[in-house]
Coordinates of N, CA, C and O in Angstrom, one line a residue:
C1077 N -73.9 -16.1 61.2 CA -73.0 -16.9 60.7 C -73.7 -17.6 59.6 O -73.2 -17.9 58.4
A1078 N -74.8 -18.3 59.8 CA -75.5 -19.0 58.8 C -76.0 -18.1 57.6 O -76.2 -18.6 56.7
L1079 N -76.4 -16.8 57.9 CA -76.8 -15.9 57.0 C -75.6 -15.6 55.9 O -75.6 -15.7 54.7
V1080 N -74.4 -15.4 56.6 CA -73.3 -15.3 55.6 C -72.9 -16.6 54.8 O -72.6 -16.5 53.5
A1081 N -73.1 -17.7 55.5 CA -72.9 -19.0 54.6 C -73.8 -19.1 53.4 O -73.5 -19.6 52.4
A1082 N -75.1 -18.7 53.8 CA -76.2 -18.7 52.6 C -75.7 -17.7 51.4 O -76.0 -18.1 50.3
F1083 N -75.3 -16.5 51.8 CA -74.9 -15.6 50.7 C -73.7 -16.2 50.1 O -73.4 -15.9 48.7
V1084 N -72.7 -16.5 50.7 CA -71.4 -17.2 50.0 C -71.9 -18.4 49.1 O -71.3 -18.4 48.0
G1085 N -72.5 -19.3 49.3 CA -73.0 -20.4 48.5 C -74.1 -20.0 47.4 O -74.2 -20.7 46.5
A1086 N -74.6 -18.8 47.5 CA -75.7 -18.4 46.5 C -75.0 -18.1 45.2 O -73.8 -17.5 45.0
S1087 N -75.6 -18.4 44.0 CA -75.2 -18.0 42.9 C -75.3 -16.6 42.5 O -76.5 -16.0 43.1
P1088 N -74.5 -15.9 41.8 CA -74.7 -14.4 41.6 C -76.0 -14.2 40.7 O -76.3 -14.9 40.0
A1089 N -76.6 -13.0 41.0 CA -77.9 -12.6 40.3 C -77.2 -12.0 39.0 O -76.4 -11.1 38.9
P1090 N -78.0 -12.1 37.8 CA -77.7 -11.4 36.7 C -77.9 -9.9 36.8 O -78.7 -9.4 37.4
A1091 N -76.8 -9.0 36.3 CA -77.0 -7.6 36.3 C -76.5 -7.3 35.0 O -75.8 -7.7 34.2
F1092 N -77.0 -6.0 34.6 CA -76.8 -5.4 33.3 C -75.3 -4.8 33.4 O -75.1 -4.0 34.3
A1093 N -74.4 -5.3 32.7 CA -73.1 -4.5 32.6 C -72.6 -4.8 31.2 O -72.9 -5.5 30.4
C1094 N -71.8 -3.8 30.7 CA -71.2 -3.8 29.5 C -69.6 -3.3 29.5 O -69.3 -2.2 29.3
P1095 N -68.8 -4.5 29.9 CA -67.5 -4.2 30.1 C -66.7 -4.0 28.7 O -67.3 -4.5 27.7
Q1096 N -65.9 -3.1 28.8 CA -65.1 -2.8 27.5 C -64.0 -4.0 27.3 O -63.4 -4.3 28.3
P1097 N -63.7 -4.2 26.1 CA -62.5 -5.4 26.0 C -61.3 -4.5 26.2 O -61.2 -3.2 26.2
P1098 N -60.2 -5.4 26.5 CA -59.0 -4.8 26.7 C -58.5 -3.9 25.7 O -58.6 -4.2 24.3
G1099 N -58.0 -2.7 25.8 CA -57.7 -1.9 24.7 C -58.8 -1.0 24.3 O -58.5 -0.1 23.4
G1100 N -59.9 -1.1 25.0 CA -61.1 -0.4 24.5 C -61.9 -0.7 23.4 O -61.6 -1.8 22.9
L1101 N -62.9 -0.2 23.1 CA -63.8 -0.6 21.9 C -63.1 -0.3 20.4 O -62.7 0.6 20.3
P1102 N -63.5 -1.3 19.5 CA -62.9 -1.2 18.2 C -63.8 0.1 17.6 O -64.8 0.2 18.0
R1103 N -63.3 0.9 16.7 CA -63.9 2.0 16.1 C -64.2 1.7 14.6 O -63.1 1.3 14.1
Y1104 N -65.3 1.6 14.2 CA -65.6 1.4 12.9 C -66.2 2.6 12.3 O -66.8 3.5 12.8
T1105 N -66.0 2.8 10.8 CA -66.2 4.0 10.2 C -67.7 3.9 9.7 O -68.2 2.7 9.7
V1106 N -68.3 5.0 9.3 CA -69.5 4.9 8.6 C -69.7 4.0 7.5 O -70.4 3.2 7.4
A1107 N -68.5 4.0 6.5 CA -68.4 3.1 5.5 C -68.5 1.9 5.9 O -69.0 0.9 5.0
Q1108 N -67.8 1.3 6.9 CA -67.7 -0.1 7.2 C -69.2 -0.5 7.6 O -69.5 -1.6 7.4
H1109 N -69.8 0.3 8.5 CA -71.2 0.1 8.8 C -72.0 -0.1 7.6 O -72.8 -1.2 7.5
V1110 N -72.0 0.7 6.7 CA -72.8 0.6 5.4 C -72.6 -0.6 4.7 O -73.4 -1.2 4.2
E1111 N -71.2 -1.0 4.6 CA -70.7 -2.1 3.9 C -71.4 -3.4 4.5 O -71.8 -4.4 3.8
A1112 N -71.3 -3.5 5.9 CA -72.0 -4.5 6.7 C -73.4 -4.7 6.5 O -74.0 -5.8 6.6
A1113 N -74.1 -3.6 6.5 CA -75.5 -3.5 6.7 C -76.2 -3.9 5.3 O -75.8 -3.7 4.4
S1114 N -77.7 -4.5 5.6 CA -78.3 -4.8 4.3 C -78.9 -3.6 3.9 O -79.3 -3.3 2.7
I1115 N -79.4 -2.7 4.8 CA -80.2 -1.5 4.6 C -79.6 -0.4 5.4 O -79.4 -0.7 6.7
V1116 N -79.5 0.6 5.1 CA -79.2 1.9 5.8 C -80.1 2.9 5.4 O -80.4 3.3 4.4
V1117 N -80.7 3.6 6.6 CA -81.8 4.7 6.3 C -81.3 5.8 7.3 O -80.8 5.6 8.5
E1118 N -81.6 7.1 6.7 CA -81.6 8.1 7.7 C -83.1 8.3 8.1 O -84.0 8.2 7.3
G1119 N -83.4 8.4 9.3 CA -84.9 8.4 9.8 C -84.9 9.0 11.2 O -83.8 9.4 11.6
V1120 N -86.2 9.1 11.5 CA -86.5 9.5 12.8 C -87.5 8.5 13.6 O -88.4 8.1 13.1
V1121 N -87.2 8.3 14.9 CA -88.0 7.4 15.5 C -89.3 7.8 15.9 O -89.3 9.0 16.5
I1122 N -90.4 7.4 15.6 CA -91.8 7.8 15.7 C -92.5 7.0 16.9 O -93.6 7.4 17.3
G1123 N -91.8 5.9 17.4 CA -92.5 5.0 18.4 C -91.5 3.9 18.7 O -90.7 3.5 18.1
T1124 N -91.6 3.5 20.0 CA -90.9 2.3 20.5 C -91.8 1.5 21.3 O -92.9 1.9 21.8
S1125 N -91.4 0.2 21.4 CA -92.2 -0.8 22.1 C -91.1 -1.6 22.8 O -90.0 -1.9 22.3
G1126 N -91.4 -2.4 23.9 CA -90.6 -3.3 24.6 C -89.8 -2.5 25.7 O -89.8 -1.2 25.7
Q1127 N -89.2 -3.3 26.5 CA -88.5 -2.7 27.6 C -87.4 -3.6 27.8 O -87.1 -4.7 27.7
Y1128 N -86.0 -2.8 27.9 CA -84.7 -3.5 28.1 C -84.4 -4.0 26.6 O -84.4 -3.4 25.9
Y1129 N -84.3 -5.5 26.7 CA -83.9 -6.1 25.4 C -85.1 -6.9 25.1 O -85.6 -7.7 25.9
A1130 N -85.5 -6.9 23.9 CA -85.3 -6.2 22.7 C -86.3 -5.2 22.7 O -87.4 -5.4 22.8
E1131 N -85.8 -3.8 22.5 CA -86.8 -2.7 22.1 C -86.8 -2.7 20.6 O -85.9 -3.0 20.0
T1132 N -88.0 -2.3 20.2 CA -88.3 -2.2 18.8 C -88.5 -0.7 18.5 O -89.5 -0.1 19.3
A1133 N -87.9 -0.2 17.6 CA -88.1 1.3 17.1 C -89.0 1.2 15.8 O -88.7 0.5 15.0
S1134 N -90.0 2.2 15.8 CA -90.8 2.5 14.6 C -90.0 3.6 13.9 O -89.9 4.7 14.7
I1135 N -89.5 3.6 12.8 CA -88.6 4.6 12.1 C -89.5 5.2 10.9 O -89.9 4.5 10.0
Q1136 N -89.6 6.5 10.9 CA -90.1 7.1 9.7 C -89.0 7.5 8.9 O -88.0 8.1 9.3
V1137 N -88.8 6.8 7.6 CA -87.6 6.9 6.7 C -87.6 8.3 6.2 O -88.5 8.7 5.5
V1138 N -86.4 9.0 6.1 CA -86.3 10.2 5.5 C -85.7 9.8 4.2 O -86.1 10.4 3.0
Q1139 N -84.6 8.9 4.0 CA -84.1 8.5 2.9 C -83.7 7.0 3.1 O -83.0 6.8 4.2
Y1140 N -83.5 6.3 2.1 CA -82.8 5.0 2.0 C -81.3 5.3 1.3 O -81.3 5.8 0.3
I1141 N -80.4 5.1 2.1 CA -79.2 5.2 1.6 C -78.6 4.0 0.9 O -77.8 4.1 0.0
K1142 N -78.8 2.9 1.5 CA -78.6 1.6 1.0 C -80.0 0.7 1.0 O -80.4 0.7 2.1
G1143 N -80.2 0.2 -0.1 CA -81.5 -0.6 -0.1 C -82.7 0.2 -0.5 O -82.6 1.3 -0.7
S1144 N -83.9 -0.5 -0.2 CA -85.1 0.3 -0.4 C -86.1 -0.3 0.4 O -85.9 -1.4 0.9
G1145 N -87.3 0.3 0.5 CA -88.3 -0.1 1.3 C -89.4 0.8 1.6 O -89.4 1.8 1.0
P1146 N -90.3 0.6 2.6 CA -91.5 1.5 2.9 C -91.1 2.6 3.5 O -90.0 2.8 4.0
G1147 N -91.9 3.5 3.6 CA -91.7 4.8 4.4 C -91.7 4.8 5.9 O -91.0 5.7 6.5
A1148 N -92.2 3.8 6.4 CA -91.9 3.6 7.8 C -91.6 2.1 8.0 O -92.1 1.2 7.5
I1149 N -90.8 1.9 9.0 CA -90.2 0.5 9.4 C -90.1 0.2 10.6 O -90.1 1.1 11.4
R1150 N -90.1 -1.1 11.2 CA -90.0 -1.5 12.5 C -88.8 -2.3 12.6 O -88.5 -3.3 12.0
V1151 N -87.8 -1.8 13.5 CA -86.5 -2.3 13.5 C -86.3 -2.8 14.9 O -86.6 -2.0 16.1
S1152 N -85.9 -4.1 15.2 CA -85.8 -4.6 16.7 C -84.4 -4.6 17.0 O -83.5 -4.4 16.3
S1153 N -84.1 -5.1 18.1 CA -82.7 -5.2 18.9 C -81.9 -4.0 19.3 O -80.7 -4.0 19.5
Y1154 N -82.8 -3.0 19.6 CA -82.3 -1.7 20.3 C -82.4 -2.0 21.8 O -83.1 -3.0 22.2
G1155 N -81.9 -1.4 22.7 CA -81.8 -1.5 24.1 C -81.1 -0.5 24.7 O -80.2 0.2 24.3
P1156 N -80.8 -0.8 26.1 CA -80.1 0.3 26.9 C -78.6 0.1 26.8 O -78.1 -1.1 26.6
S1157 N -77.9 1.1 27.0 CA -76.4 1.0 26.8 C -75.8 0.1 27.8 O -74.7 -0.4 27.8
G1158 N -76.6 -0.1 29.0 CA -76.2 -1.1 30.1 C -75.9 -2.5 29.5 O -75.4 -3.3 30.4
I1159 N -76.6 -2.8 28.6 CA -76.4 -4.2 28.1 C -75.7 -4.1 26.6 O -76.1 -5.0 25.6
C1160 N -75.0 -2.9 26.4 CA -74.1 -2.7 25.2 C -75.0 -2.5 23.9 O -74.5 -2.6 22.8
L1161 N -76.2 -2.1 23.9 CA -77.0 -1.8 22.7 C -77.3 -0.2 22.7 O -76.7 0.4 23.3
S1162 N -77.8 0.0 21.6 CA -78.0 1.3 21.1 C -79.5 1.6 21.6 O -80.5 1.0 21.3
D1163 N -79.7 2.8 22.5 CA -80.9 3.0 22.9 C -81.6 4.1 22.0 O -81.0 4.7 21.2
T1164 N -82.9 3.9 21.9 CA -83.7 4.6 21.1 C -84.8 5.5 21.7 O -85.1 5.0 22.9
Y1165 N -85.2 6.6 21.3 CA -86.3 7.4 21.9 C -87.0 8.2 20.8 O -86.6 8.3 19.6
V1166 N -88.3 8.4 20.9 CA -89.2 9.0 20.0 C -88.4 10.5 19.8 O -88.1 11.2 20.8
G1167 N -88.5 10.8 18.4 CA -87.9 12.0 18.0 C -86.4 11.8 17.6 O -85.7 12.9 17.2
Q1168 N -85.7 10.8 17.9 CA -84.4 10.5 17.5 C -84.1 10.6 16.2 O -84.5 9.7 15.4
H1169 N -83.3 11.6 15.8 CA -83.0 11.6 14.1 C -81.5 10.8 14.0 O -80.5 11.3 14.8
G1170 N -81.5 9.7 13.4 CA -80.3 9.1 13.3 C -80.0 8.3 11.8 O -80.8 8.2 10.9
L1171 N -78.9 7.9 11.6 CA -78.3 6.9 10.5 C -78.5 5.5 11.0 O -77.8 5.2 12.0
Y1172 N -79.6 4.7 10.6 CA -79.7 3.6 11.2 C -79.2 2.3 10.2 O -79.7 2.4 9.1
Y1173 N -78.3 1.6 10.8 CA -77.8 0.4 10.3 C -78.6 -0.8 10.5 O -78.8 -1.2 11.7
I1174 N -79.0 -1.5 9.4 CA -80.2 -2.6 9.7 C -79.6 -3.6 9.0 O -79.2 -3.8 7.7
D1175 N -80.1 -4.9 9.6 CA -79.8 -6.2 9.0 C -81.2 -6.7 8.7 O -82.1 -6.4 9.6
V1176 N -81.4 -7.6 7.6 CA -82.7 -8.2 7.4 C -82.5 -9.6 7.5 O -81.6 -10.2 7.0
D1177 N -83.3 -10.4 8.2 CA -83.2 -11.7 8.6 C -84.1 -12.6 7.4 O -84.8 -11.9 6.4
A1178 N -84.0 -13.9 7.5 CA -84.6 -14.9 6.3 C -86.0 -14.6 6.1 O -86.6 -14.8 5.4
N1179 N -86.7 -14.1 7.2 CA -88.1 -13.9 7.5 C -88.5 -12.4 7.0 O -89.7 -12.1 7.0
G1180 N -87.5 -11.6 6.7 CA -87.8 -10.3 6.1 C -88.0 -9.3 7.4 O -88.3 -8.0 7.2
S1181 N -87.7 -9.7 8.6 CA -87.7 -8.7 9.8 C -86.2 -7.9 9.9 O -85.4 -8.5 9.5
Y1182 N -86.6 -6.7 10.3 CA -85.4 -5.8 10.4 C -84.8 -5.8 11.8 O -85.6 -5.8 12.7
H1183 N -83.6 -5.9 11.9 CA -82.8 -5.8 13.2 C -81.7 -4.8 13.1 O -81.0 -4.7 12.0
A1184 N -81.4 -4.2 14.3 CA -80.3 -3.3 14.4 C -79.0 -4.1 14.1 O -78.9 -5.2 14.6
L1185 N -78.2 -3.5 13.4 CA -76.9 -4.0 13.1 C -75.6 -3.4 13.9 O -75.5 -2.4 13.9
Y1186 N -75.1 -4.3 14.5 CA -73.9 -3.8 15.6 C -72.6 -4.5 15.0 O -72.5 -5.6 14.7
L1187 N -71.7 -3.5 14.8 CA -70.3 -4.1 14.6 C -69.3 -4.1 16.0 O -68.5 -4.8 16.0
S1188 N -69.9 -3.1 16.9 CA -69.5 -3.1 18.2 C -70.5 -2.8 19.2 O -71.6 -2.9 18.8
Q1189 N -70.0 -2.4 20.3 CA -71.2 -1.9 21.2 C -71.6 -0.6 20.9 O -70.8 0.4 20.6
F1190 N -73.0 -0.4 21.2 CA -73.7 0.8 21.1 C -73.6 1.4 19.7 O -73.9 2.6 19.4
D1191 N -73.3 0.9 18.5 CA -73.0 1.5 17.3 C -73.9 1.1 16.2 O -73.6 1.3 15.0
A1192 N -75.2 0.8 16.5 CA -76.2 0.5 15.5 C -76.9 1.7 14.8 O -77.6 1.6 13.9
I1193 N -76.7 3.0 15.5 CA -77.1 4.3 15.1 C -76.0 5.2 14.9 O -75.2 5.3 15.9
G1194 N -75.9 5.8 13.9 CA -75.0 6.7 13.5 C -75.5 8.2 13.6 O -76.7 8.4 13.5
P1195 N -74.4 9.1 13.6 CA -74.8 10.6 13.4 C -75.5 11.1 12.1 O -75.2 10.3 10.9
T1196 N -76.1 12.1 12.0 CA -76.7 12.5 10.6 C -76.1 13.9 10.3 O -76.7 14.6 9.5
D1197 N -74.9 14.0 10.7 CA -74.1 15.2 10.1 C -73.7 15.1 8.7 O -73.8 14.1 8.2
P1198 N -73.5 16.2 8.0 CA -73.4 16.1 6.7 C -72.1 15.2 6.2 O -72.3 14.6 5.1
D1199 N -71.2 15.4 6.9 CA -70.0 14.3 6.6 C -70.4 12.8 6.7 O -70.0 12.1 5.8
S1200 N -71.1 12.4 7.8 CA -71.6 11.2 7.8 C -72.3 10.6 6.8 O -72.4 9.6 6.3
I1201 N -73.4 11.4 6.4 CA -74.5 11.2 5.3 C -73.5 11.1 4.0 O -73.9 10.1 3.3
S1202 N -72.7 11.9 3.8 CA -72.0 12.0 2.7 C -71.0 10.6 2.4 O -71.0 9.9 1.3
E1203 N -70.5 10.1 3.6 CA -69.6 9.1 3.6 C -70.6 7.8 3.4 O -70.2 6.9 2.7
A1204 N -71.7 7.8 4.2 CA -72.7 6.6 3.9 C -73.1 6.4 2.5 O -73.2 5.3 1.7
I1205 N -73.6 7.6 1.8 CA -73.9 7.6 0.4 C -72.8 7.2 -0.5 O -72.9 6.2 -1.3
A1206 N -71.6 7.6 -0.2 CA -70.3 7.2 -1.1 C -70.2 5.6 -0.9 O -69.8 4.8 -2.0
A1207 N -70.3 5.1 0.2 CA -70.1 3.7 0.4 C -71.2 2.8 0.0 O -71.0 1.6 -0.3
S1208 N -72.4 3.4 -0.1 CA -73.6 2.4 -0.6 C -73.4 2.2 -2.0 O -74.0 1.1 -2.3
G1209 N -73.0 3.0 -2.8 CA -72.9 2.7 -4.3 C -74.2 3.0 -5.0 O -74.4 2.4 -6.0
Q1210 N -75.2 3.6 -4.4 CA -76.5 4.0 -5.1 C -76.8 5.4 -4.7 O -76.2 6.2 -3.7
A1211 N -77.7 5.7 -5.5 CA -78.2 7.2 -5.2 C -79.3 7.1 -4.1 O -80.0 6.1 -4.1
P1212 N -79.3 8.0 -3.0 CA -80.2 7.9 -1.9 C -81.6 8.1 -2.4 O -82.1 8.8 -3.5
L1213 N -82.5 7.3 -1.9 CA -83.9 7.2 -2.2 C -84.6 8.1 -1.2 O -84.9 7.8 -0.1
V1214 N -84.8 9.6 -1.5 CA -85.4 10.4 -0.5 C -86.8 10.4 -0.6 O -87.5 10.4 -1.5
L1215 N -87.5 10.1 0.8 CA -88.8 9.8 0.7 C -89.6 11.2 1.3 O -90.7 11.7 0.9
T1216 N -89.0 11.7 2.5 CA -89.5 12.9 3.2 C -88.3 13.6 3.8 O -87.4 13.0 4.3
P1217 N -88.4 15.0 3.5 CA -87.2 15.7 4.2 C -87.4 15.6 5.6 O -88.4 15.5 6.4
A1218 N -86.0 15.6 6.4 CA -85.9 15.3 7.7 C -86.7 16.4 8.5 O -87.3 16.0 9.5
D1219 N -86.5 17.7 8.3 CA -87.3 18.7 9.0 C -88.8 18.4 9.0 O -89.5 18.9 10.1
V1220 N -89.4 17.9 7.8 CA -90.9 17.7 8.0 C -91.0 16.6 9.0 O -92.1 16.8 9.9
V1221 N -90.3 15.5 9.0 CA -90.7 14.4 10.0 C -90.3 14.9 11.3 O -91.2 14.6 12.2
L1222 N -89.5 15.7 11.6 CA -89.2 16.1 13.0 C -90.2 17.0 13.5 O -90.7 16.9 14.6
T1223 N -90.7 17.9 12.6 CA -91.7 18.7 12.9 C -93.0 18.1 13.4 O -93.8 18.3 14.4
Q1224 N -93.4 17.0 12.4 CA -94.5 16.1 12.8 C -94.3 15.4 14.0 O -95.4 15.4 14.6
V1225 N -93.3 14.9 14.3 CA -92.8 14.1 15.6 C -93.1 15.1 16.8 O -93.9 14.9 17.8
A1226 N -92.5 16.2 16.6 CA -92.6 17.3 17.8 C -94.1 17.7 18.0 O -94.6 17.8 19.2
A1227 N -94.9 17.8 17.0 CA -96.2 18.2 17.3 C -97.0 17.1 17.8 O -97.9 17.5 18.6
T1228 N -96.7 16.0 17.4 CA -97.5 14.8 18.0 C -97.1 14.7 19.4 O -98.0 14.3 20.2
Q1229 N -95.9 14.7 19.9 CA -95.4 14.7 21.1 C -96.2 15.8 22.1 O -96.4 15.6 23.3
S1230 N -96.2 17.0 21.4 CA -96.6 18.2 22.2 C -98.2 17.9 22.5 O -98.7 18.2 23.4
V1231 N -98.9 17.3 21.7 CA -100.3 16.9 21.9 C -100.5 16.1 23.0 O -101.5 16.0 23.7
L1232 N -99.3 15.1 23.3 CA -99.6 14.1 24.2 C -99.4 14.6 25.5 O -99.8 14.0 26.7
V1233 N -98.6 15.8 25.7 CA -98.4 16.2 27.0 C -99.6 17.3 27.6 O -99.9 18.3 26.8
T1234 N -100.1 17.1 28.7 CA -101.1 17.6 29.3 C -100.6 18.4 30.6 O -100.1 17.6 31.3
V1235 N -100.7 19.7 30.7 CA -100.2 20.3 31.8 C -101.3 20.4 32.9 O -102.2 20.8 32.5
T1236 N -100.9 19.7 34.0 CA -101.9 19.7 35.1 C -101.1 20.3 36.4 O -100.1 20.0 36.6
P1237 N -101.8 21.1 37.2 CA -101.1 21.3 38.5 C -100.8 20.2 39.3 O -101.6 19.3 39.3
T1238 N -99.7 20.3 39.9 CA -99.4 19.1 40.8 C -100.1 19.4 42.3 O -100.0 20.6 42.9
P1239 N -100.9 18.4 42.7 CA -101.5 18.6 44.0 C -100.5 18.7 45.1 O -99.5 17.9 45.0
T1240 N -100.7 19.6 46.2 CA -99.8 19.5 47.3 C -100.4 18.8 48.5 O -101.8 18.9 48.7
P1241 N -99.7 18.0 49.5 CA -100.3 17.4 50.5 C -100.4 18.5 51.7 O -101.1 18.2 52.7
Y1242 N -99.9 19.7 51.5 CA -99.9 20.7 52.7 C -101.1 21.7 52.3 O -101.4 21.9 51.1
P1243 N -101.6 22.0 53.4 CA -102.8 23.0 53.3 C -102.2 24.4 52.8 O -101.2 24.8 53.2
Q1244 N -103.0 25.2 52.0 CA -102.7 26.4 51.5 C -102.7 27.5 52.5 O -103.6 27.4 53.6
P1245 N -101.9 28.4 52.7 CA -101.9 29.3 53.8 C -103.1 30.3 53.5 O -103.6 30.5 52.6
Y1246 N -103.4 30.8 54.7 CA -104.7 31.6 54.7 C -104.3 32.9 54.1 O -103.2 33.6 54.3
A1247 N -105.1 33.3 53.2 CA -105.0 34.7 52.5 C -105.9 35.6 53.1 O -107.3 35.5 53.2
Y1248 N -105.3 36.8 53.6 CA -106.2 37.8 54.3 C -106.9 38.6 53.3 O -106.3 38.9 52.1
P1249 N -108.0 39.0 53.4 CA -108.7 40.1 52.5 C -108.1 41.3 52.3 O -107.1 41.6 53.1
P1250 N -107.9 41.9 50.9 CA -107.1 42.9 50.8 C -107.4 44.1 51.6 O -106.4 45.1 51.9
D1251 N -108.6 44.2 52.2 CA -108.8 45.6 53.0 C -108.6 45.4 54.6 O -108.7 46.1 55.3
A1252 N -108.0 44.1 54.9 CA -107.9 43.9 56.3 C -106.6 44.5 56.9 O -105.5 44.8 56.3

């Protein structure tokens, strides 16, 4: 009884949850994201740091669709979908909507849940370019960046046999 009373009076522990609002999530177009963002890039994630919130992604820029800047940028405010953010991973090719704060730091721009990164299909890229009002500043073709990231990742992987806790079966000589 005392144990039940202790749990009833305890405050709830925080948990990651991302409830949807009544009626579902609002849907925003690529053009609406571009209009709201300070910078929009097509890029490839070449590294990540942080755990849960806030994760920072190092992004190799393929092209600046809105704004301009260096060839590689660090953008914060990504994280797991369990807390309503956009997850990033090395090798992810995306359309990144970015806000710039007063200190010049880059942050993922969200208009809704999970929407700081858009797809890079031809229609989405065309819509983003049309909404930006500027000619894209192409720095490096996407296939070159993706190949470099894949090569870097394959170098990091070392295949090693998995040891087994069980003894190996006896092998009889071939002439037995």
